[in-house]
Amino acid sequence: MEEGKKPGNRLRTAGLVVACGLIGIVAVALGFMLADALIIYAMEGSGGQPMLYVMESADVQPEWGMVVPLTEKDFADHPALDAVIRGEERNPSVWEWGAGDRRFIGGTNVSYAESKALQDTYGPDRETWVYPHLEYEGAYYLVVTTWP
Amino acid sequence: MKPDRKRLIVVGTLAFIGVVVLVAATVFGVTTLIALVTGIDGPPKSLTVEVVVEEDLQNASVIHLTDRDLKQHPVLASAIREAGSESNVVRSASVPMTGAECLALTESFGVYTANAPILEYDGVYYATRVLIH
């Protein structure tokens, strides 16, 4: 009897440890999601005006990072991006100020949640901080968001 | 055996909620602290605008701002609004901005360049300056 009980007990302990580990991972993931939601909720009430800006780059070198073609799905998912690149918020400035090979083509007020979503999708790589170049109809764009 | 299992489930659920709240609180706290100490994108900057009279413009380049420009650059809009409402001899205002806003204003209106152009809105001329704290 004693001999037969031991392996079962060990299995049960192992199962418990694995279950605890899995629950821990789920808890941490939920914790991060809750924190994100809390931060956005707190920021939306702060009265700040987050903005989406789109910068046009005159030319793109392959070593600058990846080039992502913009599709209709991108514009459908992010109406603010659509409004700035090809809609009523397009208001290109001159090329001569700043670096000269880039200019802002427009900007629009977005919510904090949208600012974060745009940053997550089109923002710089978290490790290299290189911005992806978005290609649309032969022009290259970079998405810059503010989080005041 | 049964009450033991029930207790285990209750303790497990409480521990689960505890971990979720603890992680959320930690992430929220650390993010807020980092934002407070360093600013979210780089050191805090401020945009200073000062009203200049037309006679002092000399040969400076002038950018004529439209309502749409101000709508797209809320920082510039609030600085101009504040400077316009000043009643001092030197009418100027300074407003905080983020690094991204500074970049947008520099690329659009050259505010952070050696020979920053003069901005004109509604017949009033403004000189700009960027301060880094």
PDB file of C-alpha atoms in Angstrom:
ATOM      1  CA  MET A   1       0.000   0.000   0.000  1.00  0.00           C
ATOM      2  CA  GLU A   2       2.732   2.404   1.051  1.00  0.00           C
ATOM      3  CA  GLU A   3       4.752   1.540  -2.041  1.00  0.00           C
ATOM      4  CA  GLY A   4       1.803   2.210  -4.392  1.00  0.00           C
ATOM      5  CA  LYS A   5       0.893   5.558  -2.835  1.00  0.00           C
ATOM      6  CA  LYS A   6       4.213   7.300  -3.352  1.00  0.00           C
ATOM      7  CA  PRO A   7       4.304   7.674  -7.171  1.00  0.00           C
ATOM      8  CA  GLY A   8       0.709   8.919  -7.148  1.00  0.00           C
ATOM      9  CA  ASN A   9       1.550  11.514  -4.526  1.00  0.00           C
ATOM     10  CA  ARG A  10       4.581  12.650  -6.464  1.00  0.00           C
ATOM     11  CA  LEU A  11       2.475  12.992  -9.606  1.00  0.00           C
ATOM     12  CA  ARG A  12      -0.078  15.002  -7.701  1.00  0.00           C
ATOM     13  CA  THR A  13       2.627  17.319  -6.320  1.00  0.00           C
ATOM     14  CA  ALA A  14       4.133  17.759  -9.771  1.00  0.00           C
ATOM     15  CA  GLY A  15       0.695  18.559 -11.177  1.00  0.00           C
ATOM     16  CA  LEU A  16       0.102  21.087  -8.416  1.00  0.00           C
ATOM     17  CA  VAL A  17       3.448  22.791  -9.079  1.00  0.00           C
ATOM     18  CA  VAL A  18       2.750  22.989 -12.848  1.00  0.00           C
ATOM     19  CA  ALA A  19      -0.781  24.285 -12.184  1.00  0.00           C
ATOM     20  CA  CYS A  20       0.590  26.920  -9.779  1.00  0.00           C
ATOM     21  CA  GLY A  21       3.169  27.961 -12.378  1.00  0.00           C
ATOM     22  CA  LEU A  22       0.557  28.264 -15.120  1.00  0.00           C
ATOM     23  CA  ILE A  23      -1.783  30.193 -12.850  1.00  0.00           C
ATOM     24  CA  GLY A  24       1.124  32.475 -11.926  1.00  0.00           C
ATOM     25  CA  ILE A  25       1.872  33.199 -15.603  1.00  0.00           C
ATOM     26  CA  VAL A  26      -1.802  33.902 -16.322  1.00  0.00           C
ATOM     27  CA  ALA A  27      -1.939  36.137 -13.229  1.00  0.00           C
ATOM     28  CA  VAL A  28       1.106  38.130 -14.349  1.00  0.00           C
ATOM     29  CA  ALA A  29      -0.316  38.522 -17.878  1.00  0.00           C
ATOM     30  CA  LEU A  30      -3.662  39.662 -16.453  1.00  0.00           C
ATOM     31  CA  GLY A  31      -1.782  41.995 -14.107  1.00  0.00           C
ATOM     32  CA  PHE A  32      -0.016  43.686 -17.019  1.00  0.00           C
ATOM     33  CA  MET A  33      -3.319  44.004 -18.901  1.00  0.00           C
ATOM     34  CA  LEU A  34      -4.997  45.507 -15.839  1.00  0.00           C
ATOM     35  CA  ALA A  35      -2.074  47.926 -15.375  1.00  0.00           C
ATOM     36  CA  ASP A  36      -2.315  48.992 -19.030  1.00  0.00           C
ATOM     37  CA  ALA A  37      -6.043  49.582 -18.671  1.00  0.00           C
ATOM     38  CA  LEU A  38      -5.468  51.514 -15.411  1.00  0.00           C
ATOM     39  CA  ILE A  39      -2.790  53.717 -16.998  1.00  0.00           C
ATOM     40  CA  ILE A  40      -4.967  54.524 -20.033  1.00  0.00           C
ATOM     41  CA  TYR A  41      -7.969  55.227 -17.776  1.00  0.00           C
ATOM     42  CA  ALA A  42      -5.869  57.523 -15.583  1.00  0.00           C
ATOM     43  CA  MET A  43      -4.381  59.328 -18.603  1.00  0.00           C
ATOM     44  CA  GLU A  44      -7.756  59.817 -20.376  1.00  0.00           C
ATOM     45  CA  GLY A  45      -8.903  61.737 -17.305  1.00  0.00           C
ATOM     46  CA  SER A  46      -5.779  63.918 -17.201  1.00  0.00           C
ATOM     47  CA  GLY A  47      -7.009  66.369 -19.850  1.00  0.00           C
ATOM     48  CA  GLY A  48      -3.899  65.955 -22.042  1.00  0.00           C
ATOM     49  CA  GLN A  49      -4.126  65.990 -25.835  1.00  0.00           C
ATOM     50  CA  PRO A  50      -2.258  63.037 -27.332  1.00  0.00           C
ATOM     51  CA  MET A  51      -1.464  63.575 -31.010  1.00  0.00           C
ATOM     52  CA  LEU A  52      -0.673  61.410 -33.993  1.00  0.00           C
ATOM     53  CA  TYR A  53       1.863  62.947 -36.361  1.00  0.00           C
ATOM     54  CA  VAL A  54       2.943  61.485 -39.677  1.00  0.00           C
ATOM     55  CA  MET A  55       6.362  62.378 -40.996  1.00  0.00           C
ATOM     56  CA  GLU A  56       7.282  61.886 -44.658  1.00  0.00           C
ATOM     57  CA  SER A  57      10.815  60.802 -45.469  1.00  0.00           C
ATOM     58  CA  ALA A  58      12.338  61.934 -48.764  1.00  0.00           C
ATOM     59  CA  ASP A  59      14.296  58.757 -49.353  1.00  0.00           C
ATOM     60  CA  VAL A  60      14.799  55.435 -47.643  1.00  0.00           C
ATOM     61  CA  GLN A  61      18.019  53.467 -47.387  1.00  0.00           C
ATOM     62  CA  PRO A  62      17.730  49.720 -46.816  1.00  0.00           C
ATOM     63  CA  GLU A  63      19.980  49.899 -43.739  1.00  0.00           C
ATOM     64  CA  TRP A  64      17.554  52.234 -41.956  1.00  0.00           C
ATOM     65  CA  GLY A  65      15.255  49.403 -41.113  1.00  0.00           C
ATOM     66  CA  MET A  66      12.233  47.649 -42.397  1.00  0.00           C
ATOM     67  CA  VAL A  67       9.755  48.997 -44.913  1.00  0.00           C
ATOM     68  CA  VAL A  68       6.124  48.079 -44.293  1.00  0.00           C
ATOM     69  CA  PRO A  69       3.592  48.621 -47.088  1.00  0.00           C
ATOM     70  CA  LEU A  70       0.385  50.242 -45.837  1.00  0.00           C
ATOM     71  CA  THR A  71      -2.768  48.413 -46.857  1.00  0.00           C
ATOM     72  CA  GLU A  72      -6.447  49.288 -46.825  1.00  0.00           C
ATOM     73  CA  LYS A  73      -6.708  47.236 -43.628  1.00  0.00           C
ATOM     74  CA  ASP A  74      -4.270  49.604 -41.876  1.00  0.00           C
ATOM     75  CA  PHE A  75      -6.407  52.578 -42.876  1.00  0.00           C
ATOM     76  CA  ALA A  76      -9.602  50.811 -41.829  1.00  0.00           C
ATOM     77  CA  ASP A  77      -8.136  49.826 -38.445  1.00  0.00           C
ATOM     78  CA  HIS A  78      -6.729  53.302 -37.794  1.00  0.00           C
ATOM     79  CA  PRO A  79      -9.024  56.016 -39.219  1.00  0.00           C
ATOM     80  CA  ALA A  80      -6.715  58.690 -37.756  1.00  0.00           C
ATOM     81  CA  LEU A  81      -3.846  57.424 -39.917  1.00  0.00           C
ATOM     82  CA  ASP A  82      -6.156  57.474 -42.948  1.00  0.00           C
ATOM     83  CA  ALA A  83      -7.214  61.070 -42.200  1.00  0.00           C
ATOM     84  CA  VAL A  84      -3.602  62.273 -41.954  1.00  0.00           C
ATOM     85  CA  ILE A  85      -2.093  60.400 -44.916  1.00  0.00           C
ATOM     86  CA  ARG A  86      -4.913  60.779 -47.447  1.00  0.00           C
ATOM     87  CA  GLY A  87      -7.750  62.607 -45.768  1.00  0.00           C
ATOM     88  CA  GLU A  88      -8.727  66.001 -44.462  1.00  0.00           C
ATOM     89  CA  GLU A  89      -5.889  66.210 -41.921  1.00  0.00           C
ATOM     90  CA  ARG A  90      -3.201  66.158 -44.607  1.00  0.00           C
ATOM     91  CA  ASN A  91      -1.404  69.485 -44.257  1.00  0.00           C
ATOM     92  CA  PRO A  92       2.184  69.051 -45.449  1.00  0.00           C
ATOM     93  CA  SER A  93       4.757  71.502 -44.181  1.00  0.00           C
ATOM     94  CA  VAL A  94       7.750  72.648 -46.213  1.00  0.00           C
ATOM     95  CA  TRP A  95      10.873  70.478 -46.464  1.00  0.00           C
ATOM     96  CA  GLU A  96      13.318  73.223 -45.545  1.00  0.00           C
ATOM     97  CA  TRP A  97      13.152  73.240 -41.713  1.00  0.00           C
ATOM     98  CA  GLY A  98      14.847  70.734 -39.447  1.00  0.00           C
ATOM     99  CA  ALA A  99      16.672  67.905 -41.189  1.00  0.00           C
ATOM    100  CA  GLY A 100      15.475  68.875 -44.677  1.00  0.00           C
ATOM    101  CA  ASP A 101      14.938  65.325 -45.909  1.00  0.00           C
ATOM    102  CA  ARG A 102      11.803  64.837 -43.850  1.00  0.00           C
ATOM    103  CA  ARG A 103       8.685  66.849 -43.140  1.00  0.00           C
ATOM    104  CA  PHE A 104       5.484  66.508 -41.207  1.00  0.00           C
ATOM    105  CA  ILE A 105       2.503  65.986 -43.461  1.00  0.00           C
ATOM    106  CA  GLY A 106      -0.137  66.373 -40.796  1.00  0.00           C
ATOM    107  CA  GLY A 107      -1.411  65.469 -37.383  1.00  0.00           C
ATOM    108  CA  THR A 108      -4.604  64.829 -35.533  1.00  0.00           C
ATOM    109  CA  ASN A 109      -5.835  64.535 -31.995  1.00  0.00           C
ATOM    110  CA  VAL A 110      -6.285  60.907 -30.887  1.00  0.00           C
ATOM    111  CA  SER A 111      -7.297  59.189 -27.664  1.00  0.00           C
ATOM    112  CA  TYR A 112      -4.652  57.753 -25.329  1.00  0.00           C
ATOM    113  CA  ALA A 113      -5.779  54.234 -26.223  1.00  0.00           C
ATOM    114  CA  GLU A 114      -5.396  54.995 -29.954  1.00  0.00           C
ATOM    115  CA  SER A 115      -2.035  56.696 -29.363  1.00  0.00           C
ATOM    116  CA  LYS A 116      -0.811  53.533 -27.636  1.00  0.00           C
ATOM    117  CA  ALA A 117      -2.247  51.255 -30.333  1.00  0.00           C
ATOM    118  CA  LEU A 118      -0.512  53.288 -33.074  1.00  0.00           C
ATOM    119  CA  GLN A 119       2.741  53.311 -31.122  1.00  0.00           C
ATOM    120  CA  ASP A 120       2.557  49.535 -30.624  1.00  0.00           C
ATOM    121  CA  THR A 121       1.792  48.883 -34.314  1.00  0.00           C
ATOM    122  CA  TYR A 122       3.892  51.466 -36.158  1.00  0.00           C
ATOM    123  CA  GLY A 123       6.252  52.741 -33.451  1.00  0.00           C
ATOM    124  CA  PRO A 124       9.954  52.002 -33.132  1.00  0.00           C
ATOM    125  CA  ASP A 125      11.362  48.563 -32.405  1.00  0.00           C
ATOM    126  CA  ARG A 126      11.548  48.146 -28.615  1.00  0.00           C
ATOM    127  CA  GLU A 127      15.218  47.054 -28.728  1.00  0.00           C
ATOM    128  CA  THR A 128      16.808  49.014 -31.563  1.00  0.00           C
ATOM    129  CA  TRP A 129      14.492  52.069 -31.453  1.00  0.00           C
ATOM    130  CA  VAL A 130      14.476  52.058 -35.258  1.00  0.00           C
ATOM    131  CA  TYR A 131      11.189  53.274 -36.755  1.00  0.00           C
ATOM    132  CA  PRO A 132       9.667  51.157 -39.539  1.00  0.00           C
ATOM    133  CA  HIS A 133       9.113  53.115 -42.759  1.00  0.00           C
ATOM    134  CA  LEU A 134       5.542  52.820 -43.965  1.00  0.00           C
ATOM    135  CA  GLU A 135       5.223  52.828 -47.725  1.00  0.00           C
ATOM    136  CA  TYR A 136       2.115  54.133 -49.468  1.00  0.00           C
ATOM    137  CA  GLU A 137       1.855  55.068 -53.161  1.00  0.00           C
ATOM    138  CA  GLY A 138       5.614  55.494 -53.524  1.00  0.00           C
ATOM    139  CA  ALA A 139       6.079  57.737 -50.477  1.00  0.00           C
ATOM    140  CA  TYR A 140       7.575  56.729 -47.126  1.00  0.00           C
ATOM    141  CA  TYR A 141       6.072  57.684 -43.789  1.00  0.00           C
ATOM    142  CA  LEU A 142       6.965  57.440 -40.113  1.00  0.00           C
ATOM    143  CA  VAL A 143       4.359  57.497 -37.375  1.00  0.00           C
ATOM    144  CA  VAL A 144       5.085  59.616 -34.296  1.00  0.00           C
ATOM    145  CA  THR A 145       2.684  59.723 -31.371  1.00  0.00           C
ATOM    146  CA  THR A 146       2.685  61.943 -28.320  1.00  0.00           C
ATOM    147  CA  TRP A 147       1.657  60.969 -24.822  1.00  0.00           C
ATOM    148  CA  PRO A 148       1.427  64.241 -22.869  1.00  0.00           C
TER     149      PRO A 148
ATOM    150  CA  MET B   1     -11.271  16.109   2.669  1.00  0.00           C
ATOM    151  CA  LYS B   2     -14.074  18.203   1.134  1.00  0.00           C
ATOM    152  CA  PRO B   3     -13.761  21.311   3.322  1.00  0.00           C
ATOM    153  CA  ASP B   4      -9.983  21.119   2.748  1.00  0.00           C
ATOM    154  CA  ARG B   5     -10.431  21.232  -1.021  1.00  0.00           C
ATOM    155  CA  LYS B   6     -12.945  24.081  -0.710  1.00  0.00           C
ATOM    156  CA  ARG B   7     -10.491  26.038   1.397  1.00  0.00           C
ATOM    157  CA  LEU B   8      -7.751  25.337  -1.133  1.00  0.00           C
ATOM    158  CA  ILE B   9      -9.918  26.702  -3.957  1.00  0.00           C
ATOM    159  CA  VAL B  10     -10.755  29.846  -1.956  1.00  0.00           C
ATOM    160  CA  VAL B  11      -7.112  30.405  -1.015  1.00  0.00           C
ATOM    161  CA  GLY B  12      -6.043  29.748  -4.619  1.00  0.00           C
ATOM    162  CA  THR B  13      -8.547  32.234  -6.015  1.00  0.00           C
ATOM    163  CA  LEU B  14      -7.541  34.863  -3.472  1.00  0.00           C
ATOM    164  CA  ALA B  15      -3.849  34.286  -4.237  1.00  0.00           C
ATOM    165  CA  PHE B  16      -4.583  34.589  -7.980  1.00  0.00           C
ATOM    166  CA  ILE B  17      -6.408  37.907  -7.501  1.00  0.00           C
ATOM    167  CA  GLY B  18      -3.623  39.017  -5.170  1.00  0.00           C
ATOM    168  CA  VAL B  19      -0.915  38.350  -7.768  1.00  0.00           C
ATOM    169  CA  VAL B  20      -2.952  40.146 -10.484  1.00  0.00           C
ATOM    170  CA  VAL B  21      -3.461  43.227  -8.304  1.00  0.00           C
ATOM    171  CA  LEU B  22       0.165  43.167  -7.105  1.00  0.00           C
ATOM    172  CA  VAL B  23       1.584  43.008 -10.640  1.00  0.00           C
ATOM    173  CA  ALA B  24      -0.835  45.707 -11.847  1.00  0.00           C
ATOM    174  CA  ALA B  25       0.066  47.965  -8.921  1.00  0.00           C
ATOM    175  CA  THR B  26       3.803  47.412  -9.450  1.00  0.00           C
ATOM    176  CA  VAL B  27       3.674  48.105 -13.208  1.00  0.00           C
ATOM    177  CA  PHE B  28       1.437  51.141 -12.678  1.00  0.00           C
ATOM    178  CA  GLY B  29       3.671  52.473  -9.894  1.00  0.00           C
ATOM    179  CA  VAL B  30       6.947  51.951 -11.749  1.00  0.00           C
ATOM    180  CA  THR B  31       5.590  53.458 -15.002  1.00  0.00           C
ATOM    181  CA  THR B  32       4.240  56.496 -13.189  1.00  0.00           C
ATOM    182  CA  LEU B  33       7.488  56.940 -11.271  1.00  0.00           C
ATOM    183  CA  ILE B  34       9.615  56.679 -14.436  1.00  0.00           C
ATOM    184  CA  ALA B  35       7.308  59.143 -16.204  1.00  0.00           C
ATOM    185  CA  LEU B  36       7.529  61.552 -13.284  1.00  0.00           C
ATOM    186  CA  VAL B  37      11.300  61.337 -12.899  1.00  0.00           C
ATOM    187  CA  THR B  38      12.457  61.299 -16.518  1.00  0.00           C
ATOM    188  CA  GLY B  39       9.505  62.384 -18.622  1.00  0.00           C
ATOM    189  CA  ILE B  40       8.060  59.836 -21.019  1.00  0.00           C
ATOM    190  CA  ASP B  41      10.175  60.780 -24.004  1.00  0.00           C
ATOM    191  CA  GLY B  42      13.378  62.428 -22.991  1.00  0.00           C
ATOM    192  CA  PRO B  43      14.086  65.396 -20.764  1.00  0.00           C
ATOM    193  CA  PRO B  44      11.225  67.861 -20.442  1.00  0.00           C
ATOM    194  CA  LYS B  45      11.311  70.744 -22.885  1.00  0.00           C
ATOM    195  CA  SER B  46       9.353  73.922 -23.105  1.00  0.00           C
ATOM    196  CA  LEU B  47       8.398  76.153 -25.978  1.00  0.00           C
ATOM    197  CA  THR B  48       8.690  79.884 -25.405  1.00  0.00           C
ATOM    198  CA  VAL B  49       6.995  82.312 -27.744  1.00  0.00           C
ATOM    199  CA  GLU B  50       7.442  86.053 -27.598  1.00  0.00           C
ATOM    200  CA  VAL B  51       5.448  88.692 -29.438  1.00  0.00           C
ATOM    201  CA  VAL B  52       7.671  90.811 -31.695  1.00  0.00           C
ATOM    202  CA  VAL B  53       6.719  94.025 -33.432  1.00  0.00           C
ATOM    203  CA  GLU B  54       6.696  94.132 -37.208  1.00  0.00           C
ATOM    204  CA  GLU B  55       9.492  96.740 -37.340  1.00  0.00           C
ATOM    205  CA  ASP B  56      11.917  94.350 -35.601  1.00  0.00           C
ATOM    206  CA  LEU B  57      11.493  91.583 -38.154  1.00  0.00           C
ATOM    207  CA  GLN B  58      14.172  92.902 -40.561  1.00  0.00           C
ATOM    208  CA  ASN B  59      14.829  90.142 -43.054  1.00  0.00           C
ATOM    209  CA  ALA B  60      13.746  87.196 -40.952  1.00  0.00           C
ATOM    210  CA  SER B  61      11.748  84.550 -42.763  1.00  0.00           C
ATOM    211  CA  VAL B  62       8.123  84.455 -41.722  1.00  0.00           C
ATOM    212  CA  ILE B  63       5.804  81.474 -41.652  1.00  0.00           C
ATOM    213  CA  HIS B  64       2.126  82.351 -41.775  1.00  0.00           C
ATOM    214  CA  LEU B  65       0.184  80.016 -39.529  1.00  0.00           C
ATOM    215  CA  THR B  66      -3.281  78.822 -40.399  1.00  0.00           C
ATOM    216  CA  ASP B  67      -6.040  77.708 -38.033  1.00  0.00           C
ATOM    217  CA  ARG B  68      -5.338  74.168 -39.154  1.00  0.00           C
ATOM    218  CA  ASP B  69      -1.651  74.497 -38.168  1.00  0.00           C
ATOM    219  CA  LEU B  70      -2.693  75.503 -34.663  1.00  0.00           C
ATOM    220  CA  LYS B  71      -5.225  72.697 -34.448  1.00  0.00           C
ATOM    221  CA  GLN B  72      -2.526  70.201 -35.387  1.00  0.00           C
ATOM    222  CA  HIS B  73       0.000  71.665 -32.911  1.00  0.00           C
ATOM    223  CA  PRO B  74      -1.872  72.204 -29.639  1.00  0.00           C
ATOM    224  CA  VAL B  75       1.364  73.174 -27.840  1.00  0.00           C
ATOM    225  CA  LEU B  76       1.974  76.067 -30.230  1.00  0.00           C
ATOM    226  CA  ALA B  77      -1.699  77.052 -30.025  1.00  0.00           C
ATOM    227  CA  SER B  78      -1.661  77.264 -26.236  1.00  0.00           C
ATOM    228  CA  ALA B  79       1.680  79.170 -26.215  1.00  0.00           C
ATOM    229  CA  ILE B  80       0.337  81.742 -28.693  1.00  0.00           C
ATOM    230  CA  ARG B  81      -2.927  82.042 -26.798  1.00  0.00           C
ATOM    231  CA  GLU B  82      -1.086  82.589 -23.512  1.00  0.00           C
ATOM    232  CA  ALA B  83       1.360  85.108 -24.981  1.00  0.00           C
ATOM    233  CA  GLY B  84      -1.523  86.998 -26.566  1.00  0.00           C
ATOM    234  CA  SER B  85      -3.317  87.315 -23.260  1.00  0.00           C
ATOM    235  CA  GLU B  86      -0.219  88.701 -21.443  1.00  0.00           C
ATOM    236  CA  SER B  87      -0.401  92.371 -20.561  1.00  0.00           C
ATOM    237  CA  ASN B  88       3.298  92.868 -19.691  1.00  0.00           C
ATOM    238  CA  VAL B  89       5.670  94.945 -21.807  1.00  0.00           C
ATOM    239  CA  VAL B  90       7.304  91.749 -23.070  1.00  0.00           C
ATOM    240  CA  ARG B  91       4.440  89.510 -24.080  1.00  0.00           C
ATOM    241  CA  SER B  92       5.730  85.958 -23.888  1.00  0.00           C
ATOM    242  CA  ALA B  93       4.622  82.550 -22.697  1.00  0.00           C
ATOM    243  CA  SER B  94       6.307  79.247 -22.017  1.00  0.00           C
ATOM    244  CA  VAL B  95       4.512  75.911 -22.260  1.00  0.00           C
ATOM    245  CA  PRO B  96       5.827  72.392 -21.617  1.00  0.00           C
ATOM    246  CA  MET B  97       6.080  69.922 -24.499  1.00  0.00           C
ATOM    247  CA  THR B  98       7.275  66.392 -25.154  1.00  0.00           C
ATOM    248  CA  GLY B  99      10.201  65.385 -27.378  1.00  0.00           C
ATOM    249  CA  ALA B 100       7.861  64.250 -30.160  1.00  0.00           C
ATOM    250  CA  GLU B 101       6.023  67.578 -30.124  1.00  0.00           C
ATOM    251  CA  CYS B 102       9.364  69.390 -30.264  1.00  0.00           C
ATOM    252  CA  LEU B 103      10.370  67.303 -33.282  1.00  0.00           C
ATOM    253  CA  ALA B 104       7.054  67.999 -35.016  1.00  0.00           C
ATOM    254  CA  LEU B 105       7.358  71.753 -34.393  1.00  0.00           C
ATOM    255  CA  THR B 106      10.992  71.799 -35.532  1.00  0.00           C
ATOM    256  CA  GLU B 107      10.344  69.927 -38.767  1.00  0.00           C
ATOM    257  CA  SER B 108       7.240  72.000 -39.502  1.00  0.00           C
ATOM    258  CA  PHE B 109       8.166  75.491 -38.311  1.00  0.00           C
ATOM    259  CA  GLY B 110      11.888  75.326 -37.479  1.00  0.00           C
ATOM    260  CA  VAL B 111      11.441  76.247 -33.805  1.00  0.00           C
ATOM    261  CA  TYR B 112      14.605  74.402 -32.691  1.00  0.00           C
ATOM    262  CA  THR B 113      16.944  75.549 -35.464  1.00  0.00           C
ATOM    263  CA  ALA B 114      19.740  78.143 -35.495  1.00  0.00           C
ATOM    264  CA  ASN B 115      17.738  80.773 -37.390  1.00  0.00           C
ATOM    265  CA  ALA B 116      14.281  79.996 -36.202  1.00  0.00           C
ATOM    266  CA  PRO B 117      11.741  81.692 -38.481  1.00  0.00           C
ATOM    267  CA  ILE B 118       9.210  84.166 -37.141  1.00  0.00           C
ATOM    268  CA  LEU B 119       5.670  82.848 -36.938  1.00  0.00           C
ATOM    269  CA  GLU B 120       2.702  85.012 -37.811  1.00  0.00           C
ATOM    270  CA  TYR B 121      -0.862  84.390 -36.767  1.00  0.00           C
ATOM    271  CA  ASP B 122      -3.775  86.810 -37.017  1.00  0.00           C
ATOM    272  CA  GLY B 123      -1.479  89.768 -37.775  1.00  0.00           C
ATOM    273  CA  VAL B 124       0.750  89.181 -34.704  1.00  0.00           C
ATOM    274  CA  TYR B 125       4.372  88.071 -35.070  1.00  0.00           C
ATOM    275  CA  TYR B 126       5.992  85.598 -32.687  1.00  0.00           C
ATOM    276  CA  ALA B 127       9.625  84.605 -32.091  1.00  0.00           C
ATOM    277  CA  THR B 128      10.116  81.075 -30.721  1.00  0.00           C
ATOM    278  CA  ARG B 129      12.695  79.432 -28.504  1.00  0.00           C
ATOM    279  CA  VAL B 130      13.055  75.924 -27.083  1.00  0.00           C
ATOM    280  CA  LEU B 131      14.277  75.418 -23.533  1.00  0.00           C
ATOM    281  CA  ILE B 132      15.566  72.048 -22.313  1.00  0.00           C
ATOM    282  CA  HIS B 133      15.363  71.555 -18.562  1.00  0.00           C
TER     283      HIS B 133
END
